[in-house]
């Protein structure tokens, strides 16, 4: 009851929301709480956040296979873009929700340069704008949330250079809607400068 | 000696005793010099000077803790958008500090190699000349490495690596298929080897990395420590707390018993 009131109070005081939100979770998180990803997607959509990405770090994407039915529930409420083993599958319709399994940001950058080389791009023609066109994931998250641990993740390393970071002490499994709203409140209080 | 100094001293010792895993490479975003100046009613340039004093103290703490590599975010490609006056004061300060490196007794006694990372073409020639003199004077040192990011931008670093690789592809020296993360890494600025960042610290209560070391910090999944104090107010205790966060992560991954923080 108290939480419900607190949640309502928090939600009412949020006016500046991230356009794109990225969660960095792990294989262990999926094992501990397979249903959480679709649940959190619902929280985001409920707040009106329509750019949502989940990165699941794993050394072997095959280990995430048992949880695919849980991940695919996202397609009931949004347009799921599932990236795994260099393939992308699209399911459902609505707000775009990207789930990237085992993707590496360094590999994404190397792949961009490899493709530029194959396309015969001249060295002098490379700039940041050209990179933006070669990237697999073409958006910059406004807020990156990592639960349970305080470290960076090898994903969207180009795209997230100006992102606000939020590290939560709470593990993914125990991450409640009230923790999510607190992260959004924290984001709202930040002054973004984009490097200047 | 005030009571606070005594307590700080004891607390420092307590923190040092707890730390078992020391990061090899710490990257620091020294934020808050200007806000410190504003809060203390002093000029911006004096805020930067106070920050430079903290940097000198921190280098002693790092060396004493056994940290071999320190990389400082001193001036970004985006910082060129600041006022001409602030930029010229900052460059004068850098020039003064680099000039002093050559004669600094500590640099030679502790064999500290000083290098800059960044787009050298964006630096004024007189500053670059002092920088290169400092690099030359410490070229053979191997015990400690002080890397200073000047005119640095993380995306710019990656763009430069791409240009260098495409140049070699054009000359037929490498095939497109051979381009992988390891090869890109070898072509990041200067092409000199820098180990992955183990711990990235930012002061001034901002919680973002602002285009600093996307490859070596984000790409290598560096531990992060955000500290509330402005850089001139950053103390040894804050530095040790940052190392403790790294230490805790290493203990967890090694299956060791984590020491719970006494306070934060």
CSV table of C-alpha atoms in Angstrom, one decimal:
chain,number,residue,atom,x,y,z
A,1,UNK,CA,0.0,0.0,0.0
A,2,UNK,CA,2.8,2.4,1.0
A,3,UNK,CA,4.8,1.4,-2.1
A,4,UNK,CA,1.8,1.9,-4.3
A,5,UNK,CA,1.3,5.4,-3.0
A,6,UNK,CA,5.1,6.2,-3.2
A,7,UNK,CA,5.1,4.8,-6.8
A,8,UNK,CA,2.2,7.0,-7.7
A,9,UNK,CA,3.8,10.0,-6.1
A,10,UNK,CA,7.1,9.3,-7.9
A,11,UNK,CA,5.4,8.8,-11.3
A,12,UNK,CA,3.4,12.0,-11.0
A,13,UNK,CA,6.6,14.0,-10.4
A,14,UNK,CA,8.4,12.8,-13.6
A,15,UNK,CA,8.2,15.2,-16.5
A,16,UNK,CA,11.6,14.8,-18.2
A,17,UNK,CA,11.9,11.3,-19.4
A,18,UNK,CA,14.7,9.6,-21.4
A,19,UNK,CA,13.7,9.1,-25.1
A,20,UNK,CA,15.8,6.0,-25.3
A,21,UNK,CA,16.6,3.8,-22.3
A,22,UNK,CA,19.1,0.9,-22.3
A,23,UNK,CA,19.3,-1.8,-19.6
A,24,UNK,CA,22.5,-3.8,-19.3
A,25,UNK,CA,21.8,-7.2,-17.9
A,26,UNK,CA,23.6,-10.5,-17.7
A,27,UNK,CA,23.0,-14.2,-18.4
A,28,UNK,CA,22.8,-14.7,-14.7
A,29,UNK,CA,20.1,-12.1,-14.5
A,30,UNK,CA,18.1,-14.0,-17.1
A,31,UNK,CA,18.5,-17.2,-15.2
A,32,UNK,CA,17.4,-15.5,-11.9
A,33,UNK,CA,14.4,-13.7,-13.4
A,34,UNK,CA,13.5,-14.8,-16.9
A,35,UNK,CA,10.1,-13.0,-16.9
A,36,UNK,CA,11.6,-9.6,-15.8
A,37,UNK,CA,12.6,-8.3,-19.2
A,38,UNK,CA,9.0,-8.3,-20.5
A,39,UNK,CA,7.8,-6.9,-17.2
A,40,UNK,CA,10.2,-4.0,-17.3
A,41,UNK,CA,9.3,-3.3,-20.9
A,42,UNK,CA,5.7,-2.9,-19.7
A,43,UNK,CA,6.9,-0.3,-17.1
A,44,UNK,CA,8.7,1.7,-19.8
A,45,UNK,CA,5.8,1.7,-22.1
A,46,UNK,CA,3.5,2.6,-19.3
A,47,UNK,CA,5.6,5.7,-18.6
A,48,UNK,CA,5.6,6.6,-22.3
A,49,UNK,CA,9.2,5.6,-23.0
A,50,UNK,CA,9.2,4.3,-26.6
A,51,UNK,CA,12.9,3.6,-27.2
A,52,UNK,CA,14.0,0.6,-25.2
A,53,UNK,CA,17.0,-1.7,-25.4
A,54,UNK,CA,18.1,-4.6,-23.4
A,55,UNK,CA,21.6,-6.0,-23.7
A,56,UNK,CA,22.2,-9.5,-22.3
A,57,UNK,CA,25.9,-10.2,-21.8
A,58,UNK,CA,26.9,-13.8,-22.3
A,59,UNK,CA,30.0,-15.6,-23.7
A,60,UNK,CA,27.7,-18.0,-25.6
A,61,UNK,CA,24.3,-16.7,-27.0
A,62,UNK,CA,23.1,-20.4,-27.1
A,63,UNK,CA,22.9,-20.3,-23.3
A,64,UNK,CA,20.1,-17.7,-23.6
A,65,UNK,CA,18.0,-20.0,-25.8
A,66,UNK,CA,16.0,-21.5,-22.9
A,67,UNK,CA,14.8,-17.9,-22.1
A,68,UNK,CA,13.7,-17.0,-25.6
A,69,UNK,CA,10.0,-17.8,-24.9
A,70,UNK,CA,10.1,-15.3,-22.1
A,71,UNK,CA,11.9,-12.7,-24.2
A,72,UNK,CA,9.4,-13.1,-27.0
A,73,UNK,CA,6.6,-12.1,-24.7
A,74,UNK,CA,7.8,-8.5,-25.5
A,75,UNK,CA,6.3,-9.0,-29.0
A,76,UNK,CA,2.8,-9.0,-27.3
A,77,UNK,CA,3.3,-5.3,-26.3
A,78,UNK,CA,5.9,-3.9,-28.7
A,79,UNK,CA,7.9,-4.4,-31.8
A,80,UNK,CA,10.6,-6.8,-30.7
A,81,UNK,CA,14.0,-6.6,-32.6
A,82,UNK,CA,15.9,-9.6,-31.5
A,83,UNK,CA,19.7,-9.5,-32.2
A,84,UNK,CA,21.6,-12.7,-31.7
A,85,UNK,CA,24.5,-14.3,-33.6
A,86,UNK,CA,24.7,-11.5,-36.1
A,87,UNK,CA,21.0,-11.9,-37.1
A,88,UNK,CA,18.1,-9.7,-36.5
A,89,UNK,CA,14.5,-11.0,-36.2
A,90,UNK,CA,11.5,-8.7,-35.9
A,91,UNK,CA,8.3,-9.7,-34.1
A,92,UNK,CA,5.1,-7.9,-33.0
A,93,UNK,CA,4.2,-4.2,-33.5
A,94,UNK,CA,4.3,-1.0,-31.6
A,95,UNK,CA,7.1,0.7,-29.8
A,96,UNK,CA,10.5,-0.6,-30.8
A,97,UNK,CA,12.2,-2.8,-28.2
A,98,UNK,CA,15.7,-4.1,-29.0
A,99,UNK,CA,17.0,-7.2,-27.3
A,100,UNK,CA,20.7,-7.8,-28.1
A,101,UNK,CA,22.1,-11.1,-26.9
A,102,UNK,CA,25.9,-11.2,-26.5
A,103,UNK,CA,26.6,-8.3,-28.8
A,104,UNK,CA,30.0,-6.6,-28.5
A,105,UNK,CA,30.5,-2.9,-29.0
A,106,UNK,CA,34.1,-3.3,-30.0
A,107,UNK,CA,33.0,-6.0,-32.6
A,108,UNK,CA,30.4,-3.6,-33.9
A,109,UNK,CA,33.0,-0.9,-34.4
A,110,UNK,CA,35.4,-3.3,-36.1
A,111,UNK,CA,32.6,-4.5,-38.3
A,112,UNK,CA,31.9,-0.9,-39.4
A,113,UNK,CA,35.5,-0.4,-40.4
A,114,UNK,CA,35.6,-3.8,-42.1
A,115,UNK,CA,32.6,-2.9,-44.2
A,116,UNK,CA,34.0,0.6,-45.0
A,117,UNK,CA,37.1,-1.2,-46.3
A,118,UNK,CA,35.0,-3.6,-48.4
A,119,UNK,CA,33.1,-0.6,-49.8
A,120,UNK,CA,36.4,1.0,-50.8
A,121,UNK,CA,35.9,4.1,-48.6
A,122,UNK,CA,38.9,6.4,-48.8
A,123,UNK,CA,40.6,7.2,-45.5
A,124,UNK,CA,40.0,10.9,-45.8
A,125,UNK,CA,36.2,10.4,-46.2
A,126,UNK,CA,35.8,8.9,-42.7
A,127,UNK,CA,34.1,11.0,-40.1
A,128,UNK,CA,31.7,10.6,-37.2
A,129,UNK,CA,28.7,11.0,-39.5
A,130,UNK,CA,29.9,8.1,-41.8
A,131,UNK,CA,30.3,5.9,-38.7
A,132,UNK,CA,26.7,6.7,-37.7
A,133,UNK,CA,25.6,5.3,-41.0
A,134,UNK,CA,27.6,2.0,-40.7
A,135,UNK,CA,26.5,1.2,-37.2
A,136,UNK,CA,24.2,-1.8,-36.5
A,137,UNK,CA,22.4,0.0,-33.6
A,138,UNK,CA,21.6,3.6,-34.8
A,139,UNK,CA,20.5,5.4,-31.7
A,140,UNK,CA,22.1,7.0,-28.7
A,141,UNK,CA,20.6,6.0,-25.3
A,142,UNK,CA,19.8,8.9,-23.0
A,143,UNK,CA,20.1,6.7,-20.0
A,144,UNK,CA,21.9,3.4,-19.3
A,145,UNK,CA,20.8,1.4,-16.3
A,146,UNK,CA,23.0,-1.4,-14.8
A,147,UNK,CA,21.6,-3.3,-11.9
A,148,UNK,CA,23.6,-5.0,-9.2
A,149,UNK,CA,27.1,-3.9,-10.3
A,150,UNK,CA,29.1,-0.8,-11.0
A,151,UNK,CA,30.9,-1.4,-14.3
A,152,UNK,CA,30.6,-0.5,-17.9
A,153,UNK,CA,29.4,-2.9,-20.6
A,154,UNK,CA,31.0,-3.6,-24.0
A,155,UNK,CA,27.8,-2.5,-25.9
A,156,UNK,CA,26.9,0.7,-27.7
A,157,UNK,CA,30.4,2.0,-26.9
A,158,UNK,CA,30.2,4.6,-29.7
A,159,UNK,CA,26.5,5.5,-29.2
A,160,UNK,CA,26.6,5.9,-25.4
A,161,UNK,CA,29.6,8.3,-25.0
A,162,UNK,CA,27.2,11.1,-23.7
A,163,UNK,CA,24.7,8.8,-22.0
A,164,UNK,CA,23.8,9.3,-18.4
A,165,UNK,CA,24.6,6.2,-16.4
A,166,UNK,CA,22.7,4.8,-13.5
A,167,UNK,CA,24.0,2.0,-11.4
A,168,UNK,CA,21.6,0.4,-9.0
A,169,UNK,CA,22.7,-1.5,-5.9
A,170,UNK,CA,19.6,-3.8,-6.4
A,171,UNK,CA,20.1,-6.9,-8.5
A,172,UNK,CA,17.9,-7.3,-11.6
A,173,UNK,CA,15.9,-10.0,-9.9
A,174,UNK,CA,14.9,-7.6,-7.1
A,175,UNK,CA,14.6,-4.5,-9.3
A,176,UNK,CA,11.2,-3.1,-8.5
A,177,UNK,CA,9.1,-0.6,-10.3
A,178,UNK,CA,9.9,1.9,-7.5
A,179,UNK,CA,13.6,1.4,-8.3
A,180,UNK,CA,12.9,2.0,-11.9
A,181,UNK,CA,11.0,5.2,-11.1
A,182,UNK,CA,13.9,6.4,-8.8
A,183,UNK,CA,16.3,5.9,-11.7
A,184,UNK,CA,14.0,8.1,-13.9
A,185,UNK,CA,13.8,10.7,-11.1
A,186,UNK,CA,17.6,10.7,-10.9
A,187,UNK,CA,17.8,11.1,-14.7
A,188,UNK,CA,15.4,14.1,-14.5
A,189,UNK,CA,17.7,15.8,-12.0
A,190,UNK,CA,20.8,15.5,-14.3
A,191,UNK,CA,22.1,18.4,-16.4
A,192,UNK,CA,23.2,17.2,-19.7
A,193,UNK,CA,26.0,19.0,-21.6
A,194,UNK,CA,27.0,16.7,-24.4
A,195,UNK,CA,30.7,17.4,-23.7
A,196,UNK,CA,30.7,21.1,-23.7
B,1,UNK,CA,46.9,18.3,13.5
B,2,UNK,CA,43.2,18.6,13.8
B,3,UNK,CA,40.9,15.9,15.0
B,4,UNK,CA,39.6,15.5,11.5
B,5,UNK,CA,43.1,14.9,10.1
B,6,UNK,CA,43.6,12.2,12.7
B,7,UNK,CA,40.4,10.5,11.9
B,8,UNK,CA,41.1,10.7,8.2
B,9,UNK,CA,44.5,9.2,8.7
B,10,UNK,CA,43.1,6.3,10.6
B,11,UNK,CA,40.3,5.8,8.1
B,12,UNK,CA,42.9,5.9,5.2
B,13,UNK,CA,44.9,3.2,6.9
B,14,UNK,CA,41.8,1.2,7.4
B,15,UNK,CA,40.9,1.5,3.8
B,16,UNK,CA,44.4,0.6,2.6
B,17,UNK,CA,44.4,-2.5,4.8
B,18,UNK,CA,41.2,-3.7,3.1
B,19,UNK,CA,42.5,-3.4,-0.4
B,20,UNK,CA,43.9,-6.6,-1.9
B,21,UNK,CA,43.4,-6.0,-5.6
B,22,UNK,CA,45.0,-2.8,-7.0
B,23,UNK,CA,44.0,-1.7,-10.5
B,24,UNK,CA,46.7,-1.6,-13.0
B,25,UNK,CA,45.2,1.3,-14.9
B,26,UNK,CA,43.0,4.0,-13.5
B,27,UNK,CA,41.4,6.7,-15.8
B,28,UNK,CA,40.2,9.9,-14.2
B,29,UNK,CA,37.7,12.5,-15.3
B,30,UNK,CA,38.7,15.5,-13.2
B,31,UNK,CA,35.5,17.4,-13.2
B,32,UNK,CA,34.4,20.4,-11.1
B,33,UNK,CA,37.2,22.9,-11.2
B,34,UNK,CA,34.9,25.7,-12.5
B,35,UNK,CA,32.1,24.9,-10.1
B,36,UNK,CA,34.7,24.8,-7.2
B,37,UNK,CA,35.9,28.3,-8.3
B,38,UNK,CA,32.3,29.6,-8.4
B,39,UNK,CA,31.5,28.1,-4.9
B,40,UNK,CA,34.7,29.6,-3.4
B,41,UNK,CA,34.3,33.0,-5.1
B,42,UNK,CA,37.6,32.7,-7.0
B,43,UNK,CA,38.4,33.0,-10.7
B,44,UNK,CA,37.9,30.1,-13.0
B,45,UNK,CA,41.7,30.0,-13.7
B,46,UNK,CA,42.4,29.6,-10.0
B,47,UNK,CA,39.9,26.7,-9.9
B,48,UNK,CA,41.9,25.0,-12.6
B,49,UNK,CA,45.1,25.7,-10.7
B,50,UNK,CA,43.6,24.2,-7.5
B,51,UNK,CA,42.7,21.2,-9.7
B,52,UNK,CA,46.2,20.9,-10.9
B,53,UNK,CA,47.5,20.8,-7.3
B,54,UNK,CA,45.0,17.9,-6.6
B,55,UNK,CA,46.4,16.1,-9.7
B,56,UNK,CA,50.0,16.3,-8.3
B,57,UNK,CA,48.9,15.0,-4.9
B,58,UNK,CA,46.8,12.2,-6.5
B,59,UNK,CA,49.8,11.0,-8.5
B,60,UNK,CA,51.7,10.4,-5.2
B,61,UNK,CA,48.7,8.5,-3.8
B,62,UNK,CA,48.5,6.4,-7.0
B,63,UNK,CA,52.2,5.6,-6.9
B,64,UNK,CA,52.1,4.7,-3.3
B,65,UNK,CA,49.1,2.4,-3.9
B,66,UNK,CA,51.0,0.7,-6.7
B,67,UNK,CA,48.9,1.9,-9.6
B,68,UNK,CA,51.1,1.7,-12.7
B,69,UNK,CA,49.0,3.5,-15.2
B,70,UNK,CA,47.1,6.8,-14.7
B,71,UNK,CA,45.2,8.4,-17.6
B,72,UNK,CA,43.8,11.9,-17.1
B,73,UNK,CA,41.1,13.6,-19.1
B,74,UNK,CA,42.6,17.0,-19.1
B,75,UNK,CA,41.2,18.6,-22.3
B,76,UNK,CA,38.6,17.1,-24.6
B,77,UNK,CA,37.9,17.9,-28.3
B,78,UNK,CA,34.6,19.4,-27.1
B,79,UNK,CA,36.4,21.7,-24.6
B,80,UNK,CA,37.6,23.8,-27.6
B,81,UNK,CA,34.1,25.3,-27.5
B,82,UNK,CA,34.9,27.1,-24.2
B,83,UNK,CA,35.8,30.8,-24.2
B,84,UNK,CA,39.1,31.9,-25.7
B,85,UNK,CA,40.1,33.3,-22.4
B,86,UNK,CA,39.6,30.1,-20.5
B,87,UNK,CA,41.3,28.0,-23.2
B,88,UNK,CA,44.4,30.3,-23.2
B,89,UNK,CA,44.6,30.1,-19.4
B,90,UNK,CA,44.4,26.3,-19.5
B,91,UNK,CA,47.0,26.0,-22.2
B,92,UNK,CA,49.3,28.3,-20.2
B,93,UNK,CA,48.8,26.0,-17.2
B,94,UNK,CA,49.5,22.9,-19.2
B,95,UNK,CA,52.6,24.5,-20.7
B,96,UNK,CA,53.9,25.3,-17.3
B,97,UNK,CA,53.2,21.8,-16.0
B,98,UNK,CA,54.8,20.1,-19.0
B,99,UNK,CA,57.9,22.4,-18.7
B,100,UNK,CA,58.3,21.3,-15.1
B,101,UNK,CA,58.1,17.6,-15.9
B,102,UNK,CA,61.6,17.5,-17.3
B,103,UNK,CA,63.1,18.9,-14.1
B,104,UNK,CA,60.7,17.2,-11.6
B,105,UNK,CA,62.9,15.1,-9.4
B,106,UNK,CA,60.0,12.6,-8.7
B,107,UNK,CA,59.6,11.9,-12.4
B,108,UNK,CA,63.2,10.6,-12.6
B,109,UNK,CA,63.4,9.0,-9.2
B,110,UNK,CA,60.2,6.9,-9.8
B,111,UNK,CA,60.8,6.4,-13.6
B,112,UNK,CA,57.5,7.9,-14.7
B,113,UNK,CA,56.9,8.0,-18.4
B,114,UNK,CA,54.8,10.9,-19.4
B,115,UNK,CA,52.7,10.8,-22.7
B,116,UNK,CA,49.8,12.6,-24.2
B,117,UNK,CA,46.9,11.0,-26.1
B,118,UNK,CA,44.8,13.1,-28.4
B,119,UNK,CA,44.6,14.9,-31.7
B,120,UNK,CA,48.0,16.6,-31.7
B,121,UNK,CA,47.1,18.7,-34.7
B,122,UNK,CA,44.6,20.6,-32.6
B,123,UNK,CA,47.2,21.8,-30.1
B,124,UNK,CA,49.1,25.1,-30.4
B,125,UNK,CA,52.7,24.6,-31.5
B,126,UNK,CA,54.4,26.1,-28.4
B,127,UNK,CA,52.4,23.7,-26.1
B,128,UNK,CA,53.1,20.7,-28.3
B,129,UNK,CA,56.8,21.5,-28.3
B,130,UNK,CA,56.8,21.4,-24.4
B,131,UNK,CA,54.8,18.2,-24.5
B,132,UNK,CA,57.1,16.5,-26.8
B,133,UNK,CA,60.1,17.6,-24.8
B,134,UNK,CA,58.6,16.0,-21.7
B,135,UNK,CA,57.8,12.8,-23.6
B,136,UNK,CA,61.3,12.7,-25.0
B,137,UNK,CA,62.8,13.2,-21.5
B,138,UNK,CA,60.9,10.2,-20.1
B,139,UNK,CA,60.8,8.0,-23.1
B,140,UNK,CA,62.8,5.2,-21.4
B,141,UNK,CA,61.0,5.1,-18.2
B,142,UNK,CA,58.9,2.0,-17.5
B,143,UNK,CA,57.9,1.9,-13.8
B,144,UNK,CA,54.9,4.2,-14.0
B,145,UNK,CA,52.9,5.7,-16.9
B,146,UNK,CA,51.2,9.0,-16.8
B,147,UNK,CA,48.9,9.5,-19.8
B,148,UNK,CA,47.4,12.9,-20.3
B,149,UNK,CA,44.4,13.1,-22.7
B,150,UNK,CA,44.8,16.5,-24.5
B,151,UNK,CA,42.5,17.4,-27.4
B,152,UNK,CA,41.1,13.9,-26.8
B,153,UNK,CA,37.7,12.6,-28.0
B,154,UNK,CA,36.8,9.0,-27.9
B,155,UNK,CA,34.9,9.0,-31.2
B,156,UNK,CA,37.7,11.0,-32.8
B,157,UNK,CA,40.1,8.4,-31.6
B,158,UNK,CA,38.1,5.7,-33.3
B,159,UNK,CA,37.7,7.8,-36.5
B,160,UNK,CA,41.5,8.2,-36.6
B,161,UNK,CA,42.0,4.5,-36.2
B,162,UNK,CA,39.6,3.8,-39.0
B,163,UNK,CA,41.4,6.3,-41.3
B,164,UNK,CA,44.7,4.7,-40.5
B,165,UNK,CA,43.4,1.2,-41.3
B,166,UNK,CA,41.6,2.3,-44.5
B,167,UNK,CA,44.9,3.9,-45.6
B,168,UNK,CA,46.6,0.6,-45.3
B,169,UNK,CA,43.8,-1.3,-47.0
B,170,UNK,CA,44.1,1.2,-49.9
B,171,UNK,CA,47.9,0.5,-50.1
B,172,UNK,CA,47.1,-3.2,-50.2
B,173,UNK,CA,48.9,-3.8,-46.9
B,174,UNK,CA,46.0,-5.4,-45.1
B,175,UNK,CA,42.9,-7.1,-46.4
B,176,UNK,CA,39.4,-5.9,-45.2
B,177,UNK,CA,38.6,-9.3,-43.8
B,178,UNK,CA,41.6,-9.1,-41.4
B,179,UNK,CA,40.1,-6.1,-39.5
B,180,UNK,CA,39.0,-7.2,-36.1
B,181,UNK,CA,38.8,-5.7,-32.6
B,182,UNK,CA,42.5,-6.5,-31.9
B,183,UNK,CA,43.6,-4.8,-35.0
B,184,UNK,CA,41.5,-1.7,-34.4
B,185,UNK,CA,42.9,-1.5,-30.9
B,186,UNK,CA,46.4,-1.4,-32.2
B,187,UNK,CA,45.5,1.7,-34.2
B,188,UNK,CA,43.9,3.8,-31.5
B,189,UNK,CA,45.7,7.1,-31.2
B,190,UNK,CA,49.5,6.9,-31.4
B,191,UNK,CA,49.4,3.1,-31.8
B,192,UNK,CA,51.1,2.8,-28.4
B,193,UNK,CA,50.0,0.0,-26.2
B,194,UNK,CA,47.8,1.1,-23.3
B,195,UNK,CA,46.3,-1.7,-21.1
B,196,UNK,CA,42.5,-1.8,-20.6
B,197,UNK,CA,41.1,0.6,-18.0
B,198,UNK,CA,40.3,-1.3,-14.8
B,199,UNK,CA,38.7,1.6,-13.0
B,200,UNK,CA,37.3,4.9,-14.3
B,201,UNK,CA,36.7,7.6,-11.7
B,202,UNK,CA,34.7,10.8,-12.2
B,203,UNK,CA,34.4,13.6,-9.7
B,204,UNK,CA,32.0,16.5,-9.5
B,205,UNK,CA,28.8,14.5,-9.1
B,206,UNK,CA,28.2,13.9,-12.9
B,207,UNK,CA,27.5,10.3,-13.9
B,208,UNK,CA,28.6,9.9,-17.4
B,209,UNK,CA,31.8,9.3,-19.3
B,210,UNK,CA,31.6,12.2,-21.7
B,211,UNK,CA,33.4,10.6,-24.7
B,212,UNK,CA,36.4,9.4,-22.7
B,213,UNK,CA,38.0,6.1,-23.6
B,214,UNK,CA,35.0,4.3,-25.1
B,215,UNK,CA,37.2,1.5,-26.3
B,216,UNK,CA,39.5,1.0,-23.3
B,217,UNK,CA,36.9,1.7,-20.6
B,218,UNK,CA,33.5,0.8,-21.9
B,219,UNK,CA,34.8,-1.8,-24.3
B,220,UNK,CA,36.8,-3.5,-21.6
B,221,UNK,CA,34.0,-3.2,-19.0
B,222,UNK,CA,35.9,-1.0,-16.6
B,223,UNK,CA,34.6,-0.6,-13.0
B,224,UNK,CA,33.1,2.8,-12.4
B,225,UNK,CA,33.3,5.1,-9.4
B,226,UNK,CA,31.5,8.4,-9.3
B,227,UNK,CA,32.6,10.8,-6.5
B,228,UNK,CA,30.6,13.8,-5.4
B,229,UNK,CA,33.4,16.2,-4.6
B,230,UNK,CA,34.7,18.7,-7.2
B,231,UNK,CA,38.1,17.7,-8.4
B,232,UNK,CA,40.1,20.3,-6.2
B,233,UNK,CA,38.4,18.8,-3.1
B,234,UNK,CA,39.1,15.2,-4.0
B,235,UNK,CA,40.9,13.5,-1.1
B,236,UNK,CA,43.0,10.5,-0.7
B,237,UNK,CA,40.1,8.8,1.1
B,238,UNK,CA,38.0,9.3,-2.0
B,239,UNK,CA,40.8,7.8,-4.1
B,240,UNK,CA,41.0,4.8,-1.8
B,241,UNK,CA,37.2,4.3,-1.8
B,242,UNK,CA,37.3,4.2,-5.6
B,243,UNK,CA,40.0,1.5,-5.5
B,244,UNK,CA,37.9,-0.4,-2.9
B,245,UNK,CA,35.0,-0.6,-5.4
B,246,UNK,CA,37.4,-2.3,-7.9
B,247,UNK,CA,38.7,-4.5,-5.1
B,248,UNK,CA,35.2,-5.7,-4.2
B,249,UNK,CA,34.5,-6.6,-7.8
B,250,UNK,CA,37.7,-8.6,-8.1
B,251,UNK,CA,37.0,-10.4,-4.9
B,252,UNK,CA,33.5,-11.4,-6.1
B,253,UNK,CA,34.8,-12.7,-9.4
B,254,UNK,CA,37.6,-14.6,-7.6
B,255,UNK,CA,35.1,-16.0,-5.2
B,256,UNK,CA,36.7,-14.4,-2.2
B,257,UNK,CA,34.8,-13.0,0.7
B,258,UNK,CA,33.8,-9.5,0.1
B,259,UNK,CA,34.6,-7.0,2.8
B,260,UNK,CA,31.4,-5.0,3.4
B,261,UNK,CA,32.0,-1.2,3.3
B,262,UNK,CA,31.9,0.3,6.8
B,263,UNK,CA,30.4,3.5,5.4
B,264,UNK,CA,30.1,5.2,2.1
